[in-house]
Short mmCIF file of C-alpha atoms in Angstrom, two decimals:
data_model
loop_
_atom_site.label_atom_id
_atom_site.label_comp_id
_atom_site.label_asym_id
_atom_site.label_seq_id
_atom_site.Cartn_x
_atom_site.Cartn_y
_atom_site.Cartn_z
CA MET A 1165 116.22 100.55 81.46
CA VAL A 1166 117.99 101.46 84.63
CA GLU A 1167 120.18 98.82 86.07
CA PHE A 1168 120.09 98.52 89.85
CA GLN A 1169 123.33 98.02 91.79
CA THR A 1170 122.11 95.19 94.11
CA HIS A 1171 124.63 95.85 96.87
CA HIS A 1172 123.55 99.46 97.00
CA LEU A 1173 119.90 98.57 97.34
CA ASP A 1174 120.83 95.99 100.17
CA ALA A 1175 122.80 98.56 102.12
CA VAL A 1176 120.34 101.35 101.75
CA PHE A 1177 117.10 99.32 102.51
CA HIS A 1178 119.02 97.87 105.55
CA ALA A 1179 120.00 101.30 106.69
CA LEU A 1180 116.38 102.56 106.36
CA SER A 1181 114.92 99.71 108.44
CA ASP A 1182 115.88 101.28 111.71
CA PRO A 1183 113.66 104.08 113.18
CA THR A 1184 116.77 105.70 114.78
CA ARG A 1185 118.57 105.89 111.46
CA ARG A 1186 115.59 107.04 109.71
CA ALA A 1187 115.15 109.99 112.35
CA MET A 1188 118.83 110.85 111.83
CA LEU A 1189 118.33 111.16 108.27
CA ARG A 1190 115.27 113.44 108.96
CA ARG A 1191 117.42 115.53 111.24
CA LEU A 1192 120.06 115.90 108.53
CA THR A 1193 117.48 117.44 106.15
CA GLU A 1194 117.79 120.73 108.34
CA GLY A 1195 121.49 120.69 107.59
CA GLU A 1196 124.66 119.16 108.78
CA HIS A 1197 124.93 118.14 112.32
CA SER A 1198 127.74 116.80 114.57
CA VAL A 1199 127.66 113.23 115.64
CA SER A 1200 126.81 114.34 119.32
CA ASP A 1201 124.07 116.43 118.11
CA LEU A 1202 122.56 113.46 116.21
CA ALA A 1203 122.92 111.32 119.38
CA THR A 1204 121.23 113.82 121.76
CA PRO A 1205 117.39 113.22 120.92
CA PHE A 1206 117.91 109.48 121.33
CA ASN A 1207 119.48 109.57 124.77
CA MET A 1208 122.10 107.49 123.15
CA SER A 1209 125.91 107.06 123.91
CA LEU A 1210 128.36 108.52 121.23
CA ALA A 1211 129.35 104.96 120.60
CA GLY A 1212 125.78 103.81 119.88
CA ALA A 1213 125.07 106.87 117.51
CA SER A 1214 128.33 106.40 115.78
CA LYS A 1215 127.42 102.84 115.01
CA HIS A 1216 124.07 103.83 113.46
CA ILE A 1217 126.00 106.61 111.43
CA LYS A 1218 128.52 104.18 110.23
CA VAL A 1219 125.53 102.07 108.84
CA LEU A 1220 124.35 105.24 107.09
CA GLU A 1221 127.65 106.13 105.68
CA SER A 1222 128.39 102.62 104.39
CA ALA A 1223 124.92 102.75 102.56
CA GLY A 1224 126.09 106.15 100.88
CA LEU A 1225 123.39 108.13 102.89
CA VAL A 1226 125.57 110.16 104.95
CA ARG A 1227 128.97 111.84 104.40
CA ARG A 1228 131.04 112.48 107.58
CA HIS A 1229 133.82 115.11 107.61
CA VAL A 1230 135.95 116.57 110.24
CA GLN A 1231 135.58 120.17 111.31
CA GLY A 1232 138.22 121.11 113.79
CA ARG A 1233 137.72 118.46 116.41
CA THR A 1234 134.16 117.75 115.43
CA HIS A 1235 132.93 115.09 113.22
CA MET A 1236 130.22 116.54 111.09
CA CYS A 1237 127.45 114.54 109.17
CA GLN A 1238 125.81 115.55 105.90
CA LEU A 1239 122.87 113.99 104.13
CA GLU A 1240 123.59 112.32 100.77
CA ALA A 1241 120.32 111.75 99.15
CA ALA A 1242 121.25 110.22 95.61
CA ARG A 1243 121.13 106.72 96.92
CA LEU A 1244 117.63 107.38 98.21
CA ALA A 1245 116.76 108.30 94.64
CA GLU A 1246 117.98 104.86 93.66
CA ALA A 1247 115.78 103.07 96.24
CA GLN A 1248 112.84 105.14 94.98
CA GLU A 1249 113.58 104.19 91.34
CA TRP A 1250 113.39 100.53 92.41
CA LEU A 1251 110.14 101.03 93.97
CA ARG A 1252 108.75 102.90 91.14
CA THR A 1253 108.93 99.79 89.02
CA TYR A 1254 106.08 98.26 91.21
CA GLU A 1255 103.88 101.42 90.90
CA ARG A 1256 101.58 99.70 88.46
CA PHE A 1257 100.77 97.19 91.17
CA TRP A 1258 99.48 99.70 93.77
CA THR A 1259 98.06 102.40 91.58
CA SER A 1260 95.31 99.71 90.58
CA ARG A 1261 94.66 99.26 94.30
CA LEU A 1262 94.64 102.93 95.36
CA ASP A 1263 91.61 102.55 97.36
CA ASP A 1264 93.21 100.01 99.76
CA LEU A 1265 96.09 102.32 100.21
CA GLU A 1266 94.04 105.26 100.91
CA GLU A 1267 92.21 103.48 103.43
CA ILE A 1268 95.45 102.26 105.22
CA LEU A 1269 96.77 105.73 105.22
CA ARG A 1270 93.59 107.17 106.57
CA ASP A 1271 93.48 104.66 109.24
CA GLU A 1272 97.10 105.50 110.20
CA ASP A 1273 96.42 109.21 110.17
CA ARG A 1274 93.40 108.72 112.60
CA ALA A 1275 95.68 106.49 114.88
CA ALA A 1276 98.26 109.05 114.90
CA ALA A 1277 95.95 111.75 115.51
CA GLN A 1278 94.35 109.89 118.44
CA ALA A 1279 97.80 109.05 119.87
CA ALA A 1280 99.02 112.68 119.62
CA GLU A 1281 95.94 114.26 121.08
CA LEU A 1282 95.22 111.71 123.69
CA LEU A 1283 91.60 112.54 123.52
CA PRO A 1284 89.85 112.42 126.80
CA LYS A 1285 86.73 110.27 126.61
CA PRO A 1286 83.68 112.45 126.71
CA GLU A 1287 81.67 111.59 129.63
CA ASN A 1288 78.78 113.96 129.19
CA LYS A 1289 77.72 115.14 125.88
CA PRO A 1290 77.07 118.79 125.94
CA ARG A 1291 73.36 119.54 124.90
CA ARG A 1292 72.95 121.25 121.51
CA THR A 1293 71.58 124.86 122.17
CA LYS A 1294 70.29 125.37 118.88
CA MET B 704 100.84 115.31 106.19
CA VAL B 705 100.85 111.61 105.89
CA GLU B 706 101.79 109.95 109.16
CA PHE B 707 104.11 106.89 108.48
CA GLN B 708 103.57 103.70 110.67
CA THR B 709 107.05 103.19 111.94
CA HIS B 710 106.93 99.47 112.40
CA HIS B 711 105.44 99.03 108.75
CA LEU B 712 108.57 100.96 107.36
CA ASP B 713 110.91 98.90 109.55
CA ALA B 714 109.49 95.63 108.31
CA VAL B 715 109.20 96.79 104.59
CA PHE B 716 112.72 98.08 104.39
CA HIS B 717 114.11 95.07 106.24
CA ALA B 718 112.39 92.85 103.83
CA LEU B 719 113.65 94.71 100.69
CA SER B 720 117.28 94.66 102.05
CA ASP B 721 117.86 91.15 100.76
CA PRO B 722 118.44 90.47 97.10
CA THR B 723 116.59 87.13 97.24
CA ARG B 724 113.54 88.59 98.67
CA ARG B 725 113.56 91.32 96.10
CA ALA B 726 113.86 88.72 93.36
CA MET B 727 110.92 86.92 94.82
CA LEU B 728 108.86 90.08 94.71
CA ARG B 729 109.91 90.64 91.13
CA ARG B 730 108.83 86.95 90.18
CA LEU B 731 105.42 87.68 91.87
CA THR B 732 104.74 90.64 89.54
CA GLU B 733 104.15 88.12 86.83
CA GLY B 734 101.33 86.45 88.94
CA GLU B 735 101.08 84.13 91.94
CA HIS B 736 103.46 81.40 92.49
CA SER B 737 103.85 78.40 94.71
CA VAL B 738 106.54 78.44 97.50
CA SER B 739 108.43 75.77 95.65
CA ASP B 740 108.17 77.64 92.28
CA LEU B 741 109.77 80.70 94.19
CA ALA B 742 112.50 78.50 95.71
CA THR B 743 113.60 76.98 92.35
CA PRO B 744 115.66 79.77 90.64
CA PHE B 745 117.76 80.10 94.00
CA ASN B 746 118.62 76.64 94.22
CA MET B 747 117.25 76.87 97.70
CA SER B 748 115.45 74.39 100.15
CA LEU B 749 111.80 74.82 100.77
CA ALA B 750 112.63 75.74 104.32
CA GLY B 751 115.08 78.41 103.33
CA ALA B 752 112.59 79.78 100.77
CA SER B 753 109.77 79.74 103.34
CA LYS B 754 111.87 81.71 105.71
CA HIS B 755 112.37 84.52 103.21
CA ILE B 756 108.64 84.43 102.33
CA LYS B 757 107.66 84.66 105.99
CA VAL B 758 109.84 87.87 106.18
CA LEU B 759 107.99 89.25 103.18
CA GLU B 760 104.69 88.09 104.65
CA SER B 761 105.29 89.77 108.08
CA ALA B 762 106.02 92.91 106.17
CA GLY B 763 102.76 92.71 104.46
CA LEU B 764 104.32 92.50 100.85
CA VAL B 765 103.22 88.81 100.24
CA ARG B 766 99.96 87.14 100.93
CA ARG B 767 100.10 83.24 101.20
CA HIS B 768 96.97 81.15 100.75
CA VAL B 769 96.36 77.32 100.33
CA GLN B 770 95.04 75.83 97.07
CA GLY B 771 94.59 72.25 97.55
CA ARG B 772 97.84 71.08 98.97
CA THR B 773 99.92 73.93 97.70
CA HIS B 774 100.92 77.21 99.32
CA MET B 775 100.38 79.89 96.76
CA CYS B 776 102.16 83.37 97.26
CA GLN B 777 100.64 86.72 95.92
CA LEU B 778 102.39 90.25 95.68
CA GLU B 779 100.77 92.85 98.00
CA ALA B 780 102.07 96.12 96.85
CA ALA B 781 100.46 98.71 99.17
CA ARG B 782 103.19 98.58 101.73
CA LEU B 783 105.70 99.27 98.86
CA ALA B 784 103.55 102.45 98.23
CA GLU B 785 104.08 103.50 101.90
CA ALA B 786 107.77 103.16 101.46
CA GLN B 787 107.72 105.18 98.33
CA GLU B 788 105.74 107.77 100.08
CA TRP B 789 108.29 108.10 102.72
CA LEU B 790 111.28 108.25 100.25
CA ARG B 791 109.40 111.01 98.42
CA THR B 792 109.69 113.26 101.43
CA TYR B 793 113.36 113.32 100.53
CA GLU B 794 112.85 114.14 96.84
CA ARG B 795 113.81 117.86 97.10
CA PHE B 796 117.23 116.75 98.35
CA TRP B 797 118.07 114.80 95.30
CA THR B 798 116.34 116.71 92.60
CA SER B 799 118.77 119.56 93.28
CA ARG B 800 121.59 117.10 92.61
CA LEU B 801 120.13 115.32 89.65
CA ASP B 802 123.42 115.77 87.73
CA ASP B 803 125.23 113.53 90.35
CA LEU B 804 122.49 111.11 90.19
CA GLU B 805 122.49 110.84 86.49
CA GLU B 806 126.37 110.29 86.72
CA ILE B 807 125.91 107.50 89.04
CA LEU B 808 123.21 105.85 87.06
CA ARG B 809 125.23 106.19 83.79
CA ASP B 810 128.24 104.76 85.41
CA GLU B 811 126.19 101.71 86.57
CA ASP B 812 124.63 101.28 83.21
CA ARG B 813 128.11 101.27 81.52
CA ALA B 814 129.26 98.70 84.16
CA ALA B 815 126.36 96.56 83.57
CA ALA B 816 126.66 96.72 79.76
CA GLN B 817 130.44 95.90 79.94
CA ALA B 818 129.70 93.02 82.37
CA ALA B 819 126.95 91.69 79.95
CA GLU B 820 128.64 92.09 76.72
CA LEU B 821 132.29 91.45 77.74
CA LEU B 822 133.33 93.98 75.18
CA PRO B 823 136.54 93.13 73.69
CA LYS B 824 139.14 96.08 73.63
CA PRO B 825 139.35 97.57 70.24
CA GLU B 826 143.03 97.38 69.00
CA ASN B 827 142.81 99.07 65.75
CA LYS B 828 140.62 102.15 65.30
CA PRO B 829 138.94 101.97 61.95
CA ARG B 830 139.71 104.97 59.83
CA ARG B 831 137.13 107.38 58.99
CA THR B 832 136.28 107.18 55.31
CA LYS B 833 134.48 110.28 54.91
#
């Protein structure tokens, strides 16, 4: 059986508990980015972005290296694999309740679709011509 | 593509970032337990345990119900499945680096085995007889 390093899991799950940090990781899936690149979409100061990146670094999810005068960040995915391994040990508890999960995800998809499309409420139903 | 509810993920990953809460979830895989049952192995006050359980409840990982005068807790695994789904989107980044992961896990297994067995250092190598 795989032994989990509890301090790794503490740090990884803590790093993942923030939406900005998750979005930064998502961004790094496209390739490496500078700290200021990572800060831009969040309208965030370099200091603020750097703080988040430090949390990701200390969880072992991001590696930072200096290129000329720029700090570049790179995704390190191995610790995410450890987190997934930990979650996998619970699989038998949710596979028996897949119907519940499907319903949750379907509700969420619907909510996301509605939010994205900002559907106008139909005031007059067009008549069916056929 | 599955849309993730960001506030679910915030709450689930935050709940999982604490070793006591992870141990409580592990305990609940055996079946439901009372709050005081869950507090016992951690030598923790009921108030302390209750605080942790509230974090698990608000993340949707535990359901609490009253049985007579006892508060019973039950594992709710569906939100763990959402967290795993989120992690799964990163799989391609670690499967390409499976060798690194294997090495990390092997090191951790070795460290855990050494800690558990407190192996004495061999002073004399036995000679091979054949």
